[in-house]
Short mmCIF file of C-alpha atoms in Angstrom, two decimals:
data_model
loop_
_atom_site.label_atom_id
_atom_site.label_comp_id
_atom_site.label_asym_id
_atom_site.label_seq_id
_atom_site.Cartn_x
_atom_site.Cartn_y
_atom_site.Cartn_z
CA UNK A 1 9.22 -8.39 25.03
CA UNK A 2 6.76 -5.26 24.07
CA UNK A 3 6.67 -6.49 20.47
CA UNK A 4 8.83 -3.04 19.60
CA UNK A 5 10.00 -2.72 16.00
CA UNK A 6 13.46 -2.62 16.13
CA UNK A 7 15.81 0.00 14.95
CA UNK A 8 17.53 -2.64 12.58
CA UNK A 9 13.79 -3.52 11.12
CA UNK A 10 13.58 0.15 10.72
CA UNK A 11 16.38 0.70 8.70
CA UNK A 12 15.72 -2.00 6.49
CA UNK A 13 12.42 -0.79 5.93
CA UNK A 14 13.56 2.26 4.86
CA UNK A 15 15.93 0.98 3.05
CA UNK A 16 13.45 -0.54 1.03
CA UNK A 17 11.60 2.02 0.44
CA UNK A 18 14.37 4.27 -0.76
CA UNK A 19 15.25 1.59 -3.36
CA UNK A 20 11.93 1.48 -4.77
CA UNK A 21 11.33 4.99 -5.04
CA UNK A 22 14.61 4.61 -7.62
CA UNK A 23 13.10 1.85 -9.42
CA UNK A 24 10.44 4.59 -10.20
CA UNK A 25 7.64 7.09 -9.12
CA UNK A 26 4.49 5.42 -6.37
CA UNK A 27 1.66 5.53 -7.47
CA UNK A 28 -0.98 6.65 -5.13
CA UNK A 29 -1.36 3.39 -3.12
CA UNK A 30 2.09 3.28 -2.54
CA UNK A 31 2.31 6.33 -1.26
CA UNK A 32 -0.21 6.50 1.16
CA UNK A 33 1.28 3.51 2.34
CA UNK A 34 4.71 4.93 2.91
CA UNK A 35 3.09 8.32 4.75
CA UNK A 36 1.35 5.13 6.83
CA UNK A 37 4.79 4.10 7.61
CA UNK A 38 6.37 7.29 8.52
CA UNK A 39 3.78 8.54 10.50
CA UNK A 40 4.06 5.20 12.94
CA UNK A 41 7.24 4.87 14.96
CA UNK A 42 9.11 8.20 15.29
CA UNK A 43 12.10 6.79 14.15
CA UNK A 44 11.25 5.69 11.11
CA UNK A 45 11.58 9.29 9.33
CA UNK A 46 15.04 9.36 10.69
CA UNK A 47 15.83 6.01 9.09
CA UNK A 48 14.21 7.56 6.06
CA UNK A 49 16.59 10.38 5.76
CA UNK A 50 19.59 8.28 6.02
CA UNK A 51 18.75 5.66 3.68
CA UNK A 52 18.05 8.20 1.55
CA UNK A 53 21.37 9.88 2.00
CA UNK A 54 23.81 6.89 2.12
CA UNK A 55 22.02 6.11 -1.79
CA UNK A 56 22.66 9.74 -2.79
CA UNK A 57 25.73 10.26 -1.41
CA UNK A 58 27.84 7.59 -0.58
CA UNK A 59 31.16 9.41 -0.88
CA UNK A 60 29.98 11.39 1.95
CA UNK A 61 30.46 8.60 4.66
CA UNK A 62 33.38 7.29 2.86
CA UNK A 63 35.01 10.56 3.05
CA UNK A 64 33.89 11.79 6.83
CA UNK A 65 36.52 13.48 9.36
CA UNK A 66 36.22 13.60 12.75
CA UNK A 67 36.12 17.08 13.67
CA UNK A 68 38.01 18.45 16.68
CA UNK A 69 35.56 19.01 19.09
CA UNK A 70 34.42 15.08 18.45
CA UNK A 71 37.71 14.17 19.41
CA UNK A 72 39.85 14.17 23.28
CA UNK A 73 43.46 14.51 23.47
CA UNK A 74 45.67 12.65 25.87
CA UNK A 75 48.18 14.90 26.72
CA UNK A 76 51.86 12.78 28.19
CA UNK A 77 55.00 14.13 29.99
CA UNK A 78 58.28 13.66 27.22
CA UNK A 79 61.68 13.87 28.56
CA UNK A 80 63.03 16.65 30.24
CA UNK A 81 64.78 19.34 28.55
CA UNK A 82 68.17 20.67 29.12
CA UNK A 83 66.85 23.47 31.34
CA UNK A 84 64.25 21.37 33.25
CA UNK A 85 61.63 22.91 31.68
CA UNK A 86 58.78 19.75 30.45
CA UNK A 87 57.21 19.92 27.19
CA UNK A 88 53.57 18.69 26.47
CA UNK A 89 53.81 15.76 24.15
CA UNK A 90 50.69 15.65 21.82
CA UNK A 91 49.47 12.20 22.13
CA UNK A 92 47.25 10.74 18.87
CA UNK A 93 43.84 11.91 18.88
CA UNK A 94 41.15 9.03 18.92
CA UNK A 95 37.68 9.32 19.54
CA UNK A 96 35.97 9.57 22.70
CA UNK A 97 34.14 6.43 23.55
CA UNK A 98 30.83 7.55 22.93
CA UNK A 99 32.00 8.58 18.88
CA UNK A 100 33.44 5.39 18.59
CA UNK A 101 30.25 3.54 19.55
CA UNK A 102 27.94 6.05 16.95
CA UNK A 103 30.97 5.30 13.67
CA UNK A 104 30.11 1.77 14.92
CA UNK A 105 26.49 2.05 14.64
CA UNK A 106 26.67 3.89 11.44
CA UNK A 107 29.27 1.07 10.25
CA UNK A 108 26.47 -1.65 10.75
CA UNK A 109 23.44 0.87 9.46
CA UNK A 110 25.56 1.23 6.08
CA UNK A 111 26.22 -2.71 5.96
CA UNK A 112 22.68 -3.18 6.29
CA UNK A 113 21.78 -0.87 3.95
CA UNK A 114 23.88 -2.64 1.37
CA UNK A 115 22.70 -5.97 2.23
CA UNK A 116 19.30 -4.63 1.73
CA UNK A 117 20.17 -3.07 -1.78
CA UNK A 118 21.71 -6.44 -2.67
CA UNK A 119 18.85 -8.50 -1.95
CA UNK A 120 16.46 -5.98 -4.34
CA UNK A 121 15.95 -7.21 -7.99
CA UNK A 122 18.24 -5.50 -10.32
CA UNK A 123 17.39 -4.81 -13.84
CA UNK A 124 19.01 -5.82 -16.97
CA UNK A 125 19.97 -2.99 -19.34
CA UNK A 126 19.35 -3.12 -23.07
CA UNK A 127 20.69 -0.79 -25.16
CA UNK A 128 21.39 0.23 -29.04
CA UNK A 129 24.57 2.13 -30.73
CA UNK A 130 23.82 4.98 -33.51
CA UNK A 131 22.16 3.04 -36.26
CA UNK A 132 22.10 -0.33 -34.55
CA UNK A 133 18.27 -2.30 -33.84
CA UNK A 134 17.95 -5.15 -31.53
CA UNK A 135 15.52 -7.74 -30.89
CA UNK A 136 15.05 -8.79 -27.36
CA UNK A 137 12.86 -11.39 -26.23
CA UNK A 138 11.51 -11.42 -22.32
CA UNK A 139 10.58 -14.47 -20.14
CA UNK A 140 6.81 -14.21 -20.63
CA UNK A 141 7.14 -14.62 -24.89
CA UNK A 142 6.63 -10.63 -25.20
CA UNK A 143 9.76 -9.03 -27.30
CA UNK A 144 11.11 -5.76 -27.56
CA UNK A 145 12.60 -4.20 -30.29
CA UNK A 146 15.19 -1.64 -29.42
CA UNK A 147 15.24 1.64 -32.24
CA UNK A 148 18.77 3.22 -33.02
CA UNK A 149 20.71 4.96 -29.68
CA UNK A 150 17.63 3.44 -27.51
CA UNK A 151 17.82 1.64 -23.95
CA UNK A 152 15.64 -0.04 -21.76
CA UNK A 153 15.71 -1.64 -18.37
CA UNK A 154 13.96 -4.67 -17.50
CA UNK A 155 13.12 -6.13 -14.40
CA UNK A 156 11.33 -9.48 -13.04
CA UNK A 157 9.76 -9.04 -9.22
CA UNK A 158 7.60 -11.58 -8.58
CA UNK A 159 7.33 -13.16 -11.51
CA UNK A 160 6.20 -9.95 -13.20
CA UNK A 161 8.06 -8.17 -15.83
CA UNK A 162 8.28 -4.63 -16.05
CA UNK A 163 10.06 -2.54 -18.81
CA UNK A 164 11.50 1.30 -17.86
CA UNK A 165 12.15 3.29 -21.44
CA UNK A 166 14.95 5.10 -20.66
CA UNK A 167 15.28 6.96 -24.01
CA UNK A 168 14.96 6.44 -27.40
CA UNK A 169 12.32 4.33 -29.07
CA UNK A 170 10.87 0.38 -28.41
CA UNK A 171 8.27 -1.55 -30.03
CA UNK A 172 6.85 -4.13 -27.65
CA UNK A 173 4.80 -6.79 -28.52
CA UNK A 174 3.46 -7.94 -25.29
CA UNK A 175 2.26 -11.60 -25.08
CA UNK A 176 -0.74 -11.53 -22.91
CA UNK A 177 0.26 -14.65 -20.66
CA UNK A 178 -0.20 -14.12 -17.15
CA UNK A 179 0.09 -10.72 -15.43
CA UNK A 180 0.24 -7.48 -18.00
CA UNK A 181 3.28 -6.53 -19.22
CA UNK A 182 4.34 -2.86 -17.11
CA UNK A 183 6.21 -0.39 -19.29
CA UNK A 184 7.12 2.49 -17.05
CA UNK A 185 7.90 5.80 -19.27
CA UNK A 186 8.80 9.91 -18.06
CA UNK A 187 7.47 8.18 -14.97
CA UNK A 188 3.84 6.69 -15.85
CA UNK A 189 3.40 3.24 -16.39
CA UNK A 190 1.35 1.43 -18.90
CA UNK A 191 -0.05 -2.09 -18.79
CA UNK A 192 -0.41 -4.26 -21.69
CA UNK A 193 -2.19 -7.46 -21.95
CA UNK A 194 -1.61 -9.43 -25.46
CA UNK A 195 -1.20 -5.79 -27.42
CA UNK A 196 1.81 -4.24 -29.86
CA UNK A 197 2.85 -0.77 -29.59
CA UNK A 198 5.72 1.98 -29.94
CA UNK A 199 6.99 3.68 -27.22
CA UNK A 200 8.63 6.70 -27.90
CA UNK A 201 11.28 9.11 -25.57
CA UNK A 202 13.33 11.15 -28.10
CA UNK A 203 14.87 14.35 -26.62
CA UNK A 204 12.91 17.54 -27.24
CA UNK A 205 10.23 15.94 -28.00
CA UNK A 206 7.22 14.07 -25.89
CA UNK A 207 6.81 10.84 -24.93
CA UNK A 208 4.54 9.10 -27.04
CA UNK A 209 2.78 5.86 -27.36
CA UNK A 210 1.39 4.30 -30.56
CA UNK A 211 -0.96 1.52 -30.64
CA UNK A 212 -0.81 -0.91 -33.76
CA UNK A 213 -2.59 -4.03 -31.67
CA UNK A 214 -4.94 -4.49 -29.13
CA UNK A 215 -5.22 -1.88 -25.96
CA UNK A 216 -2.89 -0.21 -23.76
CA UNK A 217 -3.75 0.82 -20.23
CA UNK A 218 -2.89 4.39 -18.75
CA UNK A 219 -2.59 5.70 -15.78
CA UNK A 220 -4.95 8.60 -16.26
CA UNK A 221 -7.24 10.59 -13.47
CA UNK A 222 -11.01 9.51 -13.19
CA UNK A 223 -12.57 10.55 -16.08
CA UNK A 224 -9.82 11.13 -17.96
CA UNK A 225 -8.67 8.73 -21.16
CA UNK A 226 -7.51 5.34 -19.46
CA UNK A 227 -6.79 3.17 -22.81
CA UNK A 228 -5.52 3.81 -25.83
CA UNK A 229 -6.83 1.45 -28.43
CA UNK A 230 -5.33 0.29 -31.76
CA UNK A 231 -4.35 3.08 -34.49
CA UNK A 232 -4.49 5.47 -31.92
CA UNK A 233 -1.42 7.61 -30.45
CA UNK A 234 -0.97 9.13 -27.02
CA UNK A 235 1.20 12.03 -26.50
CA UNK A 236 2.37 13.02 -22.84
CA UNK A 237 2.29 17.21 -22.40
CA UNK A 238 5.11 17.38 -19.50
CA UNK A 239 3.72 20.27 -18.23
CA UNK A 240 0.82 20.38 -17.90
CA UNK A 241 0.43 16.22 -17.11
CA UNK A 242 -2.10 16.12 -20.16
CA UNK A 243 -2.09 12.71 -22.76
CA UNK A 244 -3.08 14.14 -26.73
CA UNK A 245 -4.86 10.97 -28.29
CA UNK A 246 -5.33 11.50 -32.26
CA UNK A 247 -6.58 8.62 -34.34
CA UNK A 248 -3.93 6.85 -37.00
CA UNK A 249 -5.04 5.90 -40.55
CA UNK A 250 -3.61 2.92 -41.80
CA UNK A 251 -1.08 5.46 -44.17
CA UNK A 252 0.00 7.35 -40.92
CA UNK A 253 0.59 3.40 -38.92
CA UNK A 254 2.69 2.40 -41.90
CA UNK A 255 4.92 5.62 -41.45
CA UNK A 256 4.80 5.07 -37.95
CA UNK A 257 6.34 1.83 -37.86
CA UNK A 258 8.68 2.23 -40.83
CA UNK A 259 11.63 2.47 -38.71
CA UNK A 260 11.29 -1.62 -38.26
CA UNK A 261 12.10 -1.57 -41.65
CA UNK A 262 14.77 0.64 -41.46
CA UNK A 263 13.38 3.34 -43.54
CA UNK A 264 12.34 6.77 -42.91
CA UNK A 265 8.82 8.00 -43.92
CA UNK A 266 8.05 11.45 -44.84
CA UNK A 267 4.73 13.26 -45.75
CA UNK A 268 5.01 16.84 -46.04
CA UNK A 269 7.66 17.07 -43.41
CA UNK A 270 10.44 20.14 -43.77
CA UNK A 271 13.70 19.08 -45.60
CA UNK A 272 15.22 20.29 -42.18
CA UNK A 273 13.24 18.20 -39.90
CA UNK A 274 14.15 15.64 -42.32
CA UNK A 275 17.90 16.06 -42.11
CA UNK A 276 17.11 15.88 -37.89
CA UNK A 277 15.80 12.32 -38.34
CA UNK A 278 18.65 11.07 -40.70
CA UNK A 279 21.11 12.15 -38.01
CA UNK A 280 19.44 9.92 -35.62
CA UNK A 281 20.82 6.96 -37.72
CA UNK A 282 24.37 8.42 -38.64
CA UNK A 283 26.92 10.42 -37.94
CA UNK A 284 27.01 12.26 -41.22
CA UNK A 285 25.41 15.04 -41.07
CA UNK A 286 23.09 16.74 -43.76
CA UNK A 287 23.18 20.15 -43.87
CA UNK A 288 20.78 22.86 -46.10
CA UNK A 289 22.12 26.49 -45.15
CA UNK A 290 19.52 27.89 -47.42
CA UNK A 291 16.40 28.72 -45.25
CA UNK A 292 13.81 28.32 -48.10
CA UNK A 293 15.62 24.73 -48.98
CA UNK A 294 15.49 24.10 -45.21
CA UNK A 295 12.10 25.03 -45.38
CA UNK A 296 10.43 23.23 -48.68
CA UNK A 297 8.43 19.90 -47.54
CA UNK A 298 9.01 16.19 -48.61
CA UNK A 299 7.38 13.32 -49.22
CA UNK A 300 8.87 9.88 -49.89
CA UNK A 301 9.94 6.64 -48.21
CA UNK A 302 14.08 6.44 -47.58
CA UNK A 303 16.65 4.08 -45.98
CA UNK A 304 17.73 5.50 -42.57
CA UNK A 305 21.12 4.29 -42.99
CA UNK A 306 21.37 6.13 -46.77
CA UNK A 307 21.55 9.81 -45.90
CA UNK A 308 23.85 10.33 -48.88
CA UNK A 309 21.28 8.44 -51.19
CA UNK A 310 18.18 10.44 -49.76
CA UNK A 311 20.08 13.70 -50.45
CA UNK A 312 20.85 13.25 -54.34
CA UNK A 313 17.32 12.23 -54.34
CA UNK A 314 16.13 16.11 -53.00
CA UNK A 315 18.52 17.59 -55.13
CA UNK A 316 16.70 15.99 -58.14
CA UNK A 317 13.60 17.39 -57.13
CA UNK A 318 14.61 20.37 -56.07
CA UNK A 319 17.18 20.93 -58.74
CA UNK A 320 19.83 21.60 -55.77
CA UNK A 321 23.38 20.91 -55.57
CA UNK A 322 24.88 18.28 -53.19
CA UNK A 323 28.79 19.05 -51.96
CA UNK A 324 30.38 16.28 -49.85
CA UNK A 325 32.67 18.91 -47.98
CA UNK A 326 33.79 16.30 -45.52
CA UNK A 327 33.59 12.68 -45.06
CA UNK A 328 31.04 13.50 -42.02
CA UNK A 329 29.43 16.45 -43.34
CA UNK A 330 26.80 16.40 -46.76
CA UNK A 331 25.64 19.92 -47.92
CA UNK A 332 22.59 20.53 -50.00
CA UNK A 333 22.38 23.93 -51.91
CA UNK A 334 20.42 25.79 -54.53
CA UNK A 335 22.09 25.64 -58.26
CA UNK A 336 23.79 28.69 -58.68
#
């Protein structure tokens, strides 16, 4: 024996590797150590590829032809025809021997392969319905608290938990026993000792991060803002890879977090942005066709699940009209 890694510890390898890159970006570590691996055995880029395929595109296996050329024909004599004249009967065509041996290596790579993903930790999904919050506690004492139309995925490798925001918005209060709490987001991931914070994935808009509690790690460049501490919020600029911090007074924390109260606070937002907000909660709609309505600010505190309620309220102020035109549909408009 040479001690030669074999193909079958190859494709497992890379098979591993595939399924971890879904879990969620590498950070730099991780990916000099798979350019490590690739760069070693020749064969391990081609196991690469694969694995990568057969997760992408699984229908493509299950729905492969043989093409002609991969195939031999085995021509036999049929009976005679009345004039003596022989007629080539086509015979089935099955594979040459050396096809048949390659659909029975790929049979066994794809077997591994899902006996590798099987063995991987899968998560468990969380997830919230329009106006719907839910409280979910984790195995290390931290808790989550799921914001309407939100879901997370969490998952427990080596007894470490880590938390994926898919979309929507979470308040975690991370316990601070053992090993941080991960909370991976548009793919960074933060680390939390014993800490409470909002994280925030709403479409259209970026991912954010408030602090109310303790500190938050980040996975910024040298030099570059690596916590954010309480009363402070982080916003991620997609493009450009940049994280906004701004400082939170106590006023701006309580509007923050108003949400786990279901309310909605406003200060000196646009009715329209306000209308945006309520729809987040329910599937009536609130709509000001007016521009300069649209446009006037507001300032109060509202339930999130009232959107009729909050818009009597701005037509007293305003001294608008409100028309229920459908049971779906509220429209605001100026007093004739």
């Amino acid at each position: 024996m040479d001690g030669r890694e074999t193909s079958q510890a190859i494709e497992r390898k890379a098979a591993q590797w595939v399924a971890r890159m879904d879990r969620g970006p590498l950070d730099g570590r991780q990916q000099e150590e798979l350019q490590r691996w690739l760069s070693g055995d020749a064969r391990r880029r081609g196991a690469f590829i694969r694995a990568q395929a057969l997760w992408h595109r699984p229908d493509v296996i299950a729905n492969a032809t043989l093409p002609p050329e991969l195939c031999r024909q085995e021509p036999a004599r049929g009976p005679a025809s009345p004039r003596g004249i022989h007629r080539p009967h086509r015979a089935p065509r099955r594979a040459a021997p050396a096809v048949r041996r390659g659909l029975a290596a790929l049979a066994a790579s794809i077997l591994l392969f899902v006996l590798v993903v099987a063995s991987m930790p899968m998560p468990v999904a969380y997830a919230t319905a329009k106006g719907e919050m839910r409280r979910v506690p984790l195995a290390d004492g931290s808790t989550l608290t799921l914001n309407t139309e939100s879901r997370v995925d969490v998952y427990e490798e080596e007894r470490r938990l880590r938390v994926r925001v898919r979309s929507g918005e979470v308040f975690v209060e991370a316990s601070g026993s053992g090993e941080p709490l991960l909370v991976e987001i548009e793919g960074l991931r933060l680390r939390a000792g014993a800490a409470a914070f909002v994280v925030r994935k709403l479409d259209g808009q970026p991912a954010q991060v408030v602090v109310q509690d303790g500190e938050v790690g980040l996975p910024a460049p040298e030099g570059a803002v690596n916590a954010l501490a309480a009363h402070q919020r982080g916003s991620w600029k997609t493009a450009s890879g940049r994280i906004e911090v701004a400082s939170l007074s106590a006023d701006q924390m309580q509007r923050e977090l108003a949400w786990r109260e279901g309310k909605l606070a406003f200060h000196g937002e646009r009715l329209a942005e306000a209308a945006e907000a309520f729809a987040r909660y329910s599937d009536v709609r609130i709509v000001i066709p007016d521009p300069r309505l649209a446009n006037a600010s507001i300032t109060g505190l509202f339930a999130a699940n009232n959107p009729a309620g909050f818009s009597r309220a701005v037509a007293d102020v305003f001294g608008a009209d409100v028309r229920q035109e459908t049971s779906r549909e509220i429209v605001i408009v100026p007093e004739d």
